[in-house]
Tab-separated table of C-alpha atoms in Angstrom:
chain	number	residue	atom	x	y	z
Y	21	MET	CA	0.000	0.000	0.000
Y	22	ALA	CA	2.786	2.410	0.956
Y	23	GLU	CA	4.625	1.553	-2.265
Y	24	ALA	CA	1.510	2.364	-4.289
Y	25	GLN	CA	1.154	5.691	-2.487
Y	26	ILE	CA	4.782	6.584	-3.098
Y	27	SER	CA	4.451	5.534	-6.735
Y	28	GLY	CA	1.484	7.855	-7.086
Y	29	THR	CA	3.496	10.628	-5.497
Y	30	ILE	CA	6.356	10.085	-7.933
Y	31	ARG	CA	3.939	10.336	-10.836
Y	32	VAL	CA	2.676	13.632	-9.478
Y	33	VAL	CA	6.210	14.958	-9.091
Y	34	VAL	CA	6.939	14.038	-12.701
Y	35	ILE	CA	3.752	15.770	-13.849
Y	36	ILE	CA	4.569	18.894	-11.856
Y	37	GLY	CA	8.050	18.878	-13.330
Y	38	LEU	CA	6.557	18.796	-16.786
Y	39	LEU	CA	4.282	21.672	-15.817
Y	40	LEU	CA	7.310	23.773	-14.987
Y	41	VAL	CA	8.824	22.852	-18.314
Y	42	LEU	CA	5.762	23.609	-20.384
Y	43	ILE	CA	5.392	27.089	-18.940
Y	44	VAL	CA	8.671	28.201	-20.469
Y	45	VAL	CA	8.284	28.908	-24.163
Y	46	ALA	CA	11.406	28.993	-26.276
Y	47	VAL	CA	12.973	32.419	-26.065
Y	48	ASN	CA	14.265	32.315	-29.633
Y	49	GLY	CA	10.917	31.758	-31.336
Y	50	LYS	CA	10.152	34.067	-34.246
Y	51	LYS	CA	7.178	36.041	-32.978
Y	52	PRO	CA	6.149	39.680	-33.141
Y	53	SER	CA	7.590	41.784	-30.332
Y	54	ALA	CA	5.303	42.560	-27.418
Y	55	PRO	CA	3.965	46.130	-27.506
Y	56	PHE	CA	4.064	46.425	-23.737
Y	57	GLN	CA	5.782	49.018	-21.581
Y	58	PHE	CA	7.852	46.800	-19.322
Y	59	GLU	CA	11.436	45.740	-18.718
Y	60	GLU	CA	13.192	42.459	-18.019
Y	61	GLU	CA	13.817	43.493	-14.415
Y	62	ASP	CA	10.043	43.558	-13.846
Y	63	ALA	CA	10.183	39.794	-13.440
Y	64	LYS	CA	12.009	40.290	-10.128
Y	65	LEU	CA	9.950	43.171	-8.739
Y	66	THR	CA	6.968	42.841	-6.439
Y	67	VAL	CA	3.564	44.223	-7.374
Y	68	PRO	CA	4.018	47.306	-5.137
Y	69	GLN	CA	7.427	47.951	-6.692
Y	70	LEU	CA	5.958	47.688	-10.192
Y	71	ILE	CA	3.110	50.066	-9.430
Y	72	ARG	CA	5.466	52.684	-8.018
Y	73	LYS	CA	7.985	52.174	-10.826
Y	74	TYR	CA	5.439	53.166	-13.447
Y	75	GLY	CA	4.377	56.341	-11.682
Y	76	TYR	CA	1.209	55.327	-9.840
Y	77	ASN	CA	0.384	56.015	-6.221
Y	78	LEU	CA	0.187	52.947	-4.011
Y	79	GLU	CA	-1.356	51.985	-0.704
Y	80	LYS	CA	-0.775	48.673	1.065
Y	81	HIS	CA	-3.660	47.229	3.048
Y	82	GLN	CA	-4.155	44.135	5.184
Y	83	VAL	CA	-7.601	42.555	5.480
Y	84	LEU	CA	-8.626	40.208	8.290
Y	85	THR	CA	-11.064	37.421	7.394
Y	86	GLU	CA	-13.605	35.889	9.776
Y	87	ASP	CA	-11.418	32.796	10.131
Y	88	GLY	CA	-8.243	34.718	10.913
Y	89	TYR	CA	-6.346	35.003	7.615
Y	90	LEU	CA	-4.550	38.267	6.870
Y	91	LEU	CA	-4.859	39.138	3.184
Y	92	ALA	CA	-2.706	41.644	1.354
Y	93	MET	CA	-4.527	44.122	-0.840
Y	94	PHE	CA	-2.858	46.804	-2.937
Y	95	ARG	CA	-4.673	49.998	-3.836
Y	96	ILE	CA	-4.045	52.325	-6.759
Y	97	PRO	CA	-5.977	55.369	-5.536
Y	98	PRO	CA	-7.338	58.048	-7.879
Y	99	ARG	CA	-4.580	60.412	-8.939
Y	100	ASN	CA	-6.368	63.406	-7.432
Y	101	GLY	CA	-7.059	61.566	-4.197
Y	102	THR	CA	-10.806	61.226	-4.659
Y	103	SER	CA	-13.151	59.993	-7.364
Y	104	THR	CA	-16.878	60.158	-7.974
Y	105	LYS	CA	-16.770	56.641	-9.436
Y	106	ARG	CA	-17.379	53.452	-7.510
Y	107	PRO	CA	-14.259	51.406	-6.593
Y	108	VAL	CA	-13.066	48.340	-8.519
Y	109	LEU	CA	-12.047	45.076	-6.803
Y	110	MET	CA	-9.926	42.729	-8.948
Y	111	MET	CA	-9.293	39.036	-8.160
Y	112	HIS	CA	-6.640	36.864	-9.776
Y	113	SER	CA	-6.386	33.338	-11.169
Y	114	LEU	CA	-5.285	30.021	-9.636
Y	115	MET	CA	-1.655	29.830	-8.359
Y	116	SER	CA	-1.242	33.485	-9.283
Y	117	SER	CA	-1.510	36.893	-7.655
Y	118	CYS	CA	-2.824	40.363	-8.392
Y	119	SER	CA	0.105	40.759	-10.793
Y	120	ASP	CA	-2.362	39.356	-13.374
Y	121	PHE	CA	-3.819	42.855	-13.702
Y	122	ILE	CA	-0.718	45.067	-13.897
Y	123	LEU	CA	2.143	42.963	-15.294
Y	124	ILE	CA	1.998	44.053	-18.946
Y	125	GLY	CA	2.387	47.710	-18.081
Y	126	PRO	CA	0.542	51.042	-17.961
Y	127	LYS	CA	-0.625	51.229	-21.568
Y	128	HIS	CA	-2.145	47.760	-21.687
Y	129	ALA	CA	-2.788	46.143	-18.278
Y	130	LEU	CA	-6.424	46.241	-17.219
Y	131	GLY	CA	-5.724	47.572	-13.730
Y	132	TYR	CA	-3.883	50.567	-15.136
Y	133	LEU	CA	-6.417	51.170	-17.907
Y	134	LEU	CA	-9.163	51.529	-15.304
Y	135	ALA	CA	-6.941	53.594	-13.000
Y	136	ASN	CA	-6.246	55.940	-15.926
Y	137	ARG	CA	-10.005	56.570	-16.066
Y	138	ASP	CA	-10.069	57.694	-12.457
Y	139	TYR	CA	-11.281	54.432	-10.932
Y	140	ASP	CA	-10.148	53.522	-7.432
Y	141	ILE	CA	-8.405	50.159	-7.984
Y	142	TRP	CA	-8.136	47.492	-5.267
Y	143	LEU	CA	-6.017	44.446	-6.105
Y	144	GLY	CA	-6.918	41.429	-3.976
Y	145	ASN	CA	-4.757	38.428	-3.088
Y	146	ALA	CA	-6.279	35.113	-2.023
Y	147	ARG	CA	-5.021	33.276	1.036
Y	148	GLY	CA	-1.910	31.215	0.429
Y	149	ASN	CA	-0.319	33.194	-2.375
Y	150	ARG	CA	3.004	34.999	-1.972
Y	151	TYR	CA	1.368	38.163	-0.596
Y	152	SER	CA	-1.199	36.560	1.732
Y	153	ARG	CA	0.797	34.162	3.894
Y	154	ARG	CA	-0.219	35.330	7.342
Y	155	HIS	CA	-2.790	34.280	9.912
Y	156	LYS	CA	-3.754	35.849	13.211
Y	157	ARG	CA	-2.904	32.692	15.175
Y	158	ILE	CA	-1.407	30.025	12.876
Y	159	ARG	CA	2.093	29.915	11.414
Y	160	VAL	CA	2.339	29.550	7.643
Y	161	LYS	CA	4.449	26.393	8.048
Y	162	SER	CA	1.676	24.671	9.979
Y	163	PRO	CA	-0.570	22.262	8.013
Y	164	LYS	CA	-3.504	24.000	9.719
Y	165	PHE	CA	-2.725	27.168	7.768
Y	166	TRP	CA	-3.302	25.272	4.505
Y	167	ASN	CA	-6.555	23.644	5.558
Y	168	PHE	CA	-8.627	25.406	2.905
Y	169	THR	CA	-9.971	24.913	-0.610
Y	170	PHE	CA	-11.337	27.423	-3.084
Y	171	HIS	CA	-14.547	27.365	-1.022
Y	172	GLU	CA	-12.931	29.280	1.829
Y	173	ILE	CA	-11.493	31.821	-0.603
Y	174	GLY	CA	-15.009	32.469	-1.876
Y	175	TYR	CA	-16.824	32.226	1.440
Y	176	TYR	CA	-14.356	34.210	3.574
Y	177	ASP	CA	-11.816	36.092	1.457
Y	178	VAL	CA	-14.052	37.678	-1.179
Y	179	PRO	CA	-16.662	39.008	1.304
Y	180	ALA	CA	-13.914	40.337	3.592
Y	181	LEU	CA	-12.266	42.170	0.700
Y	182	ILE	CA	-15.595	43.589	-0.499
Y	183	ASP	CA	-16.527	44.874	2.951
Y	184	TYR	CA	-13.090	46.365	3.491
Y	185	VAL	CA	-13.133	48.279	0.180
Y	186	LEU	CA	-16.657	49.585	0.747
Y	187	ASP	CA	-15.770	50.709	4.259
Y	188	LYS	CA	-12.577	52.486	3.199
Y	189	THR	CA	-14.220	54.226	0.242
Y	190	ASN	CA	-17.562	54.956	1.910
Y	191	SER	CA	-19.281	53.388	-1.083
Y	192	ALA	CA	-22.396	51.225	-1.134
Y	193	LYS	CA	-21.299	49.167	-4.152
Y	194	LEU	CA	-18.209	48.239	-6.123
Y	195	HIS	CA	-17.300	46.879	-9.546
Y	196	TYR	CA	-15.895	43.342	-9.475
Y	197	VAL	CA	-13.369	42.051	-12.031
Y	198	GLY	CA	-12.300	38.406	-11.928
Y	199	PHE	CA	-10.106	36.164	-14.025
Y	200	SER	CA	-10.434	32.347	-13.898
Y	201	GLN	CA	-10.303	31.428	-10.182
Y	202	GLY	CA	-11.188	35.055	-9.486
Y	203	THR	CA	-14.522	34.397	-11.173
Y	204	LEU	CA	-15.117	31.042	-9.499
Y	205	VAL	CA	-14.658	32.419	-5.985
Y	206	SER	CA	-17.039	35.287	-6.746
Y	207	PHE	CA	-19.716	32.742	-7.714
Y	208	VAL	CA	-19.014	30.890	-4.461
Y	209	ALA	CA	-19.357	34.149	-2.517
Y	210	MET	CA	-22.576	35.298	-4.183
Y	211	SER	CA	-24.242	31.880	-3.978
Y	212	THR	CA	-23.353	31.140	-0.338
Y	213	ARG	CA	-23.778	34.710	0.903
Y	214	PRO	CA	-26.470	36.103	-1.402
Y	215	GLU	CA	-26.697	39.359	0.553
Y	216	TYR	CA	-23.414	40.352	-1.131
Y	217	ASN	CA	-25.092	40.559	-4.537
Y	218	ALA	CA	-26.505	43.929	-3.477
Y	219	LYS	CA	-22.946	45.232	-2.994
Y	220	ILE	CA	-21.949	44.656	-6.628
Y	221	VAL	CA	-22.461	47.167	-9.450
Y	222	GLN	CA	-21.545	44.548	-12.040
Y	223	MET	CA	-19.263	41.509	-12.281
Y	224	GLN	CA	-16.810	41.449	-15.191
Y	225	GLU	CA	-15.873	37.753	-15.433
Y	226	MET	CA	-12.982	36.716	-17.709
Y	227	SER	CA	-12.746	33.004	-18.543
Y	228	PRO	CA	-15.470	32.279	-15.970
Y	229	ALA	CA	-14.913	29.088	-14.012
Y	230	ALA	CA	-17.696	27.068	-12.392
Y	231	TYR	CA	-18.324	24.170	-14.732
Y	232	ILE	CA	-14.827	22.995	-15.595
Y	233	GLY	CA	-15.310	19.297	-16.224
Y	234	GLN	CA	-13.678	17.508	-19.172
Y	235	PRO	CA	-11.197	20.232	-20.132
Y	236	SER	CA	-9.596	20.017	-23.557
Y	237	SER	CA	-6.146	19.730	-21.996
Y	238	ILE	CA	-4.926	16.132	-21.649
Y	239	PHE	CA	-2.430	17.314	-19.043
Y	240	ILE	CA	-5.147	18.804	-16.816
Y	241	ARG	CA	-7.216	15.630	-17.125
Y	242	VAL	CA	-4.274	13.541	-15.981
Y	243	LEU	CA	-3.511	15.918	-13.137
Y	244	SER	CA	-7.124	15.786	-11.916
Y	245	MET	CA	-6.984	11.971	-11.879
Y	246	LEU	CA	-3.807	12.120	-9.810
Y	247	ALA	CA	-5.201	14.641	-7.321
Y	248	PRO	CA	-5.829	12.012	-4.584
Y	249	SER	CA	-2.249	10.726	-4.923
Y	250	MET	CA	-1.041	14.298	-4.691
Y	251	GLY	CA	-2.681	14.645	-1.289
Y	252	ILE	CA	-1.134	11.398	-0.066
Y	253	GLY	CA	2.300	12.421	-1.259
Y	254	TYR	CA	2.162	15.816	0.377
Y	255	ASN	CA	0.868	14.305	3.621
Y	256	ILE	CA	3.859	11.958	3.664
Y	257	SER	CA	6.220	14.877	3.144
Y	258	GLY	CA	4.424	17.038	5.695
Y	259	ASN	CA	4.105	19.872	3.159
Y	260	SER	CA	0.643	21.311	2.451
Y	261	GLU	CA	1.694	24.066	0.053
Y	262	PHE	CA	1.591	23.699	-3.728
Y	263	LEU	CA	4.186	25.421	-5.954
Y	264	PRO	CA	5.029	28.421	-3.755
Y	265	HIS	CA	6.784	31.454	-5.137
Y	266	TRP	CA	10.517	31.427	-4.424
Y	267	THR	CA	13.441	33.739	-4.962
Y	268	GLY	CA	15.329	32.742	-8.070
Y	269	GLN	CA	12.432	31.100	-9.887
Y	270	TYR	CA	12.778	33.496	-12.822
Y	271	GLU	CA	16.344	32.383	-13.523
Y	272	PHE	CA	15.433	28.748	-12.972
Y	273	TYR	CA	12.526	28.758	-15.400
Y	274	LYS	CA	14.616	30.516	-18.037
Y	275	THR	CA	16.998	27.564	-18.107
Y	276	VAL	CA	14.532	24.714	-17.668
Y	277	CYS	CA	13.734	24.551	-21.387
Y	278	PRO	CA	16.964	24.598	-23.406
Y	279	ALA	CA	17.035	24.752	-27.187
Y	280	PRO	CA	16.819	20.963	-27.836
Y	281	ALA	CA	13.553	20.771	-25.875
Y	282	GLN	CA	11.825	23.772	-27.423
Y	283	THR	CA	9.432	21.689	-29.487
Y	284	LEU	CA	8.313	19.683	-26.467
Y	285	CYS	CA	7.823	22.855	-24.436
Y	286	ARG	CA	5.613	24.337	-27.120
Y	287	MET	CA	3.553	21.155	-27.403
Y	288	LEU	CA	2.950	20.980	-23.649
Y	289	LEU	CA	2.128	24.673	-23.347
Y	290	ASN	CA	-0.327	24.427	-26.205
Y	291	ASP	CA	-2.039	21.447	-24.575
Y	292	VAL	CA	-2.574	23.191	-21.247
Y	293	VAL	CA	-3.731	26.670	-22.230
Y	294	GLY	CA	-4.334	26.404	-25.986
Y	295	ALA	CA	-2.115	27.421	-28.900
Y	296	ASN	CA	-1.912	31.002	-30.112
Y	297	PRO	CA	1.786	31.681	-30.842
Y	298	ARG	CA	1.192	35.043	-32.514
Y	299	GLN	CA	-0.197	36.483	-29.287
Y	300	LEU	CA	2.320	35.195	-26.747
Y	301	ASP	CA	5.644	37.005	-26.905
Y	302	PRO	CA	8.687	35.285	-25.312
Y	303	LYS	CA	9.648	38.359	-23.276
Y	304	THR	CA	6.123	38.640	-21.854
Y	305	LEU	CA	6.232	35.045	-20.730
Y	306	ARG	CA	9.703	35.407	-19.205
Y	307	ILE	CA	8.547	38.334	-17.075
Y	308	PHE	CA	5.363	36.464	-16.122
Y	309	LEU	CA	7.509	33.607	-14.808
Y	310	GLY	CA	8.980	35.910	-12.212
Y	311	HIS	CA	5.503	36.165	-10.692
Y	312	PHE	CA	3.925	32.775	-11.466
Y	313	PRO	CA	3.433	30.423	-9.758
Y	314	ALA	CA	2.672	32.440	-6.646
Y	315	GLY	CA	1.491	29.568	-4.469
Y	316	ALA	CA	-1.671	27.677	-3.514
Y	317	GLY	CA	-2.753	24.979	-1.088
Y	318	VAL	CA	-2.747	21.243	-1.768
Y	319	LEU	CA	-6.379	20.876	-0.664
Y	320	GLN	CA	-7.243	23.755	-2.956
Y	321	MET	CA	-5.694	21.855	-5.869
Y	322	GLN	CA	-7.479	18.665	-4.865
Y	323	HIS	CA	-10.799	20.496	-4.885
Y	324	TYR	CA	-10.075	21.635	-8.429
Y	325	GLY	CA	-9.178	18.059	-9.332
Y	326	GLN	CA	-12.623	16.927	-8.174
Y	327	VAL	CA	-14.432	19.603	-10.154
Y	328	PHE	CA	-12.336	18.945	-13.245
Y	329	GLY	CA	-13.080	15.245	-12.840
Y	330	ASP	CA	-16.854	15.263	-12.405
Y	331	GLY	CA	-17.806	18.657	-13.844
Y	332	ILE	CA	-20.017	19.491	-10.853
Y	333	PHE	CA	-19.671	22.893	-9.199
Y	334	ARG	CA	-19.800	21.781	-5.593
Y	335	ARG	CA	-18.029	21.832	-2.257
Y	336	TYR	CA	-15.044	19.694	-1.354
Y	337	ASP	CA	-15.674	15.947	-1.194
Y	338	TYR	CA	-13.800	14.451	1.749
Y	339	GLY	CA	-14.090	11.002	0.184
Y	340	ASP	CA	-15.637	9.625	3.356
Y	341	ASP	CA	-19.384	9.492	4.054
Y	342	GLN	CA	-18.932	10.066	7.774
Y	343	LYS	CA	-16.733	13.143	7.225
Y	344	ASN	CA	-19.113	14.564	4.634
Y	345	LEU	CA	-22.010	13.958	7.024
Y	346	GLU	CA	-20.118	15.744	9.777
Y	347	MET	CA	-19.297	18.741	7.574
Y	348	TYR	CA	-22.461	19.055	5.496
Y	349	GLY	CA	-25.177	17.197	7.376
Y	350	SER	CA	-25.414	14.773	4.470
Y	351	THR	CA	-23.270	12.195	2.744
Y	352	GLN	CA	-24.026	14.085	-0.499
Y	353	VAL	CA	-21.663	16.983	-1.137
Y	354	PRO	CA	-23.664	20.227	-1.603
Y	355	ARG	CA	-23.660	21.954	-4.977
Y	356	TYR	CA	-23.356	25.710	-5.292
Y	357	ASN	CA	-26.703	27.238	-6.206
Y	358	LEU	CA	-25.947	29.584	-9.085
Y	359	SER	CA	-29.520	30.884	-9.108
Y	360	GLU	CA	-28.485	32.882	-6.018
Y	361	VAL	CA	-25.949	34.876	-8.080
Y	362	THR	CA	-28.315	37.755	-8.843
Y	363	ALA	CA	-25.720	40.516	-9.347
Y	364	PRO	CA	-25.376	41.608	-13.006
Y	365	VAL	CA	-22.726	39.526	-14.770
Y	366	ARG	CA	-20.811	40.147	-17.985
Y	367	ILE	CA	-18.945	37.151	-19.359
Y	368	TYR	CA	-15.811	37.142	-21.532
Y	369	TYR	CA	-14.490	33.899	-22.985
Y	370	GLY	CA	-12.198	32.458	-25.647
Y	371	TYR	CA	-12.947	29.792	-28.211
Y	372	ASN	CA	-9.505	28.187	-27.821
Y	373	ASP	CA	-9.327	28.199	-24.006
Y	374	ASN	CA	-8.211	24.694	-23.017
Y	375	VAL	CA	-8.756	25.335	-19.294
Y	376	ILE	CA	-12.281	26.784	-19.365
Y	377	ALA	CA	-13.870	25.262	-22.462
Y	378	TYR	CA	-16.418	27.457	-24.227
Y	379	ARG	CA	-19.096	24.754	-23.865
Y	380	ASN	CA	-18.775	24.999	-20.089
Y	381	VAL	CA	-19.082	28.779	-20.304
Y	382	GLU	CA	-22.287	28.421	-22.310
Y	383	LYS	CA	-23.653	26.064	-19.643
Y	384	LEU	CA	-22.778	28.589	-16.958
Y	385	GLU	CA	-24.575	31.336	-18.864
Y	386	ARG	CA	-27.771	29.277	-18.880
Y	387	ASP	CA	-27.634	28.791	-15.102
Y	388	LEU	CA	-26.839	32.362	-14.066
Y	389	PRO	CA	-30.037	34.428	-13.682
Y	390	ASN	CA	-28.641	37.863	-14.551
Y	391	VAL	CA	-26.161	37.664	-17.433
Y	392	VAL	CA	-26.084	41.132	-18.980
Y	393	SER	CA	-23.890	40.171	-21.928
Y	394	SER	CA	-21.584	37.468	-23.212
Y	395	TYR	CA	-18.502	38.407	-25.216
Y	396	LEU	CA	-16.572	35.893	-27.296
Y	397	VAL	CA	-13.105	37.370	-27.876
Y	398	PRO	CA	-12.821	38.009	-31.656
Y	399	ASP	CA	-9.772	35.812	-32.131
Y	400	GLU	CA	-10.595	32.144	-32.678
Y	401	ARG	CA	-7.145	31.184	-31.304
Y	402	PHE	CA	-7.559	33.125	-28.030
Y	403	THR	CA	-6.328	30.977	-25.110
Y	404	HIS	CA	-6.504	30.981	-21.322
Y	405	ALA	CA	-3.128	32.703	-20.966
Y	406	ASP	CA	-4.128	35.319	-23.542
Y	407	PHE	CA	-6.573	36.906	-21.074
Y	408	ILE	CA	-3.600	38.496	-19.290
Y	409	LEU	CA	-0.624	38.073	-21.645
Y	410	ALA	CA	-1.764	38.390	-25.268
Y	411	SER	CA	0.020	41.050	-27.305
Y	412	GLN	CA	-3.323	42.437	-28.514
Y	413	VAL	CA	-5.315	41.840	-25.335
Y	414	LYS	CA	-6.164	45.536	-24.971
Y	415	GLU	CA	-7.715	45.800	-28.413
Y	416	LEU	CA	-9.340	42.355	-28.361
Y	417	LEU	CA	-10.678	42.370	-24.800
Y	418	TYR	CA	-9.777	45.107	-22.335
Y	419	ASP	CA	-11.253	47.982	-24.351
Y	420	GLU	CA	-14.570	46.115	-24.269
Y	421	ILE	CA	-14.339	45.575	-20.501
Y	422	VAL	CA	-13.521	49.243	-19.888
Y	423	ARG	CA	-16.507	50.299	-22.005
Y	424	ASN	CA	-18.761	47.987	-20.026
Y	425	VAL	CA	-17.484	49.202	-16.657
Y	426	GLU	CA	-18.039	52.788	-17.787
Y	427	ALA	CA	-21.568	51.938	-18.975
Y	428	ALA	CA	-22.372	50.219	-15.667
Y	429	GLU	CA	-21.048	53.242	-13.770
Y	430	ARG	CA	-23.260	55.630	-15.754
Y	431	GLU	CA	-26.335	53.421	-15.370
Y	432	GLY	CA	-25.858	53.303	-11.601
């Protein structure tokens, strides 16, 4: 039995190793240069350092959740100090951080584009990533710190961040912008705490995740099947953290895919996120690798493995009837009730997104009661990574989001 567990763990380690390889696209590929205003050193800077570097004011905030986690939130306040517009809360993707919204620079990143229009920008960080590794009572090295899934991020973190922003800005409502996991946790929040729907002007949801079963990516399918072994392996090692950010990762990832392996790297990358080589510039990806991965919890990843495996948007299955009964009052794991998500929602999705397949997005649209609009990015090759890294993401996507935020602001 122990040998089987260790074998499963080895398989997971191999898969994770391949994941690190696939992220690094060959730096010598012949692609159009990225139009972004950034520099190679940006890979090694923190989000606050980046914001200050490019001439924006910055405030650092710490938000306490009901269950004791201390979350970092970075604010780009209006340039004149005050604004008549409602604030904007932005939430990042899985294993990432709020760098998703500012990494490609002032002329193109969505956080800056909204800040340039006098919006008060609040960049959230979920528990467990590189910026939110504190708890009121528990040390980050304790397994108890990592006893959470994406449910707790939605149930505790998102409401805490919303309340904090509204309190600090003396506003009754805010605009919400999510990407991937940032969308999923907002659906968790609005469905489990429906009173929060009244605090949202509109939800701008990029690559919305709820129904994520049967992804196009073979790699993700394999990883979801190995999720139980992953938990066993990490329990044996005593480590409950998954792919944390570490100093030196930028240099490491640059060398992990040498010239002879470039073809393999491209094949693996294309399988996971989708292939769109004209939109993903090598320099953009190199800088991104200084910020991603930013850390997550093993249980969090196992929860995703369950949802990827069965396609049901539901709470964490403990794999034991007695434990489920203890936690939920039933041996059946509760589903999230999307009919409770009554806040206005705008959806943005890509046809070539291997992580959040367009068919799953269409299913989500049918189950949400207040979808204001659905926008298919006008590039049939648009992938999951393109939502934050594509060379033409401003023209293809962000201009549309900015227009919709402005329209929602005018409509009240």
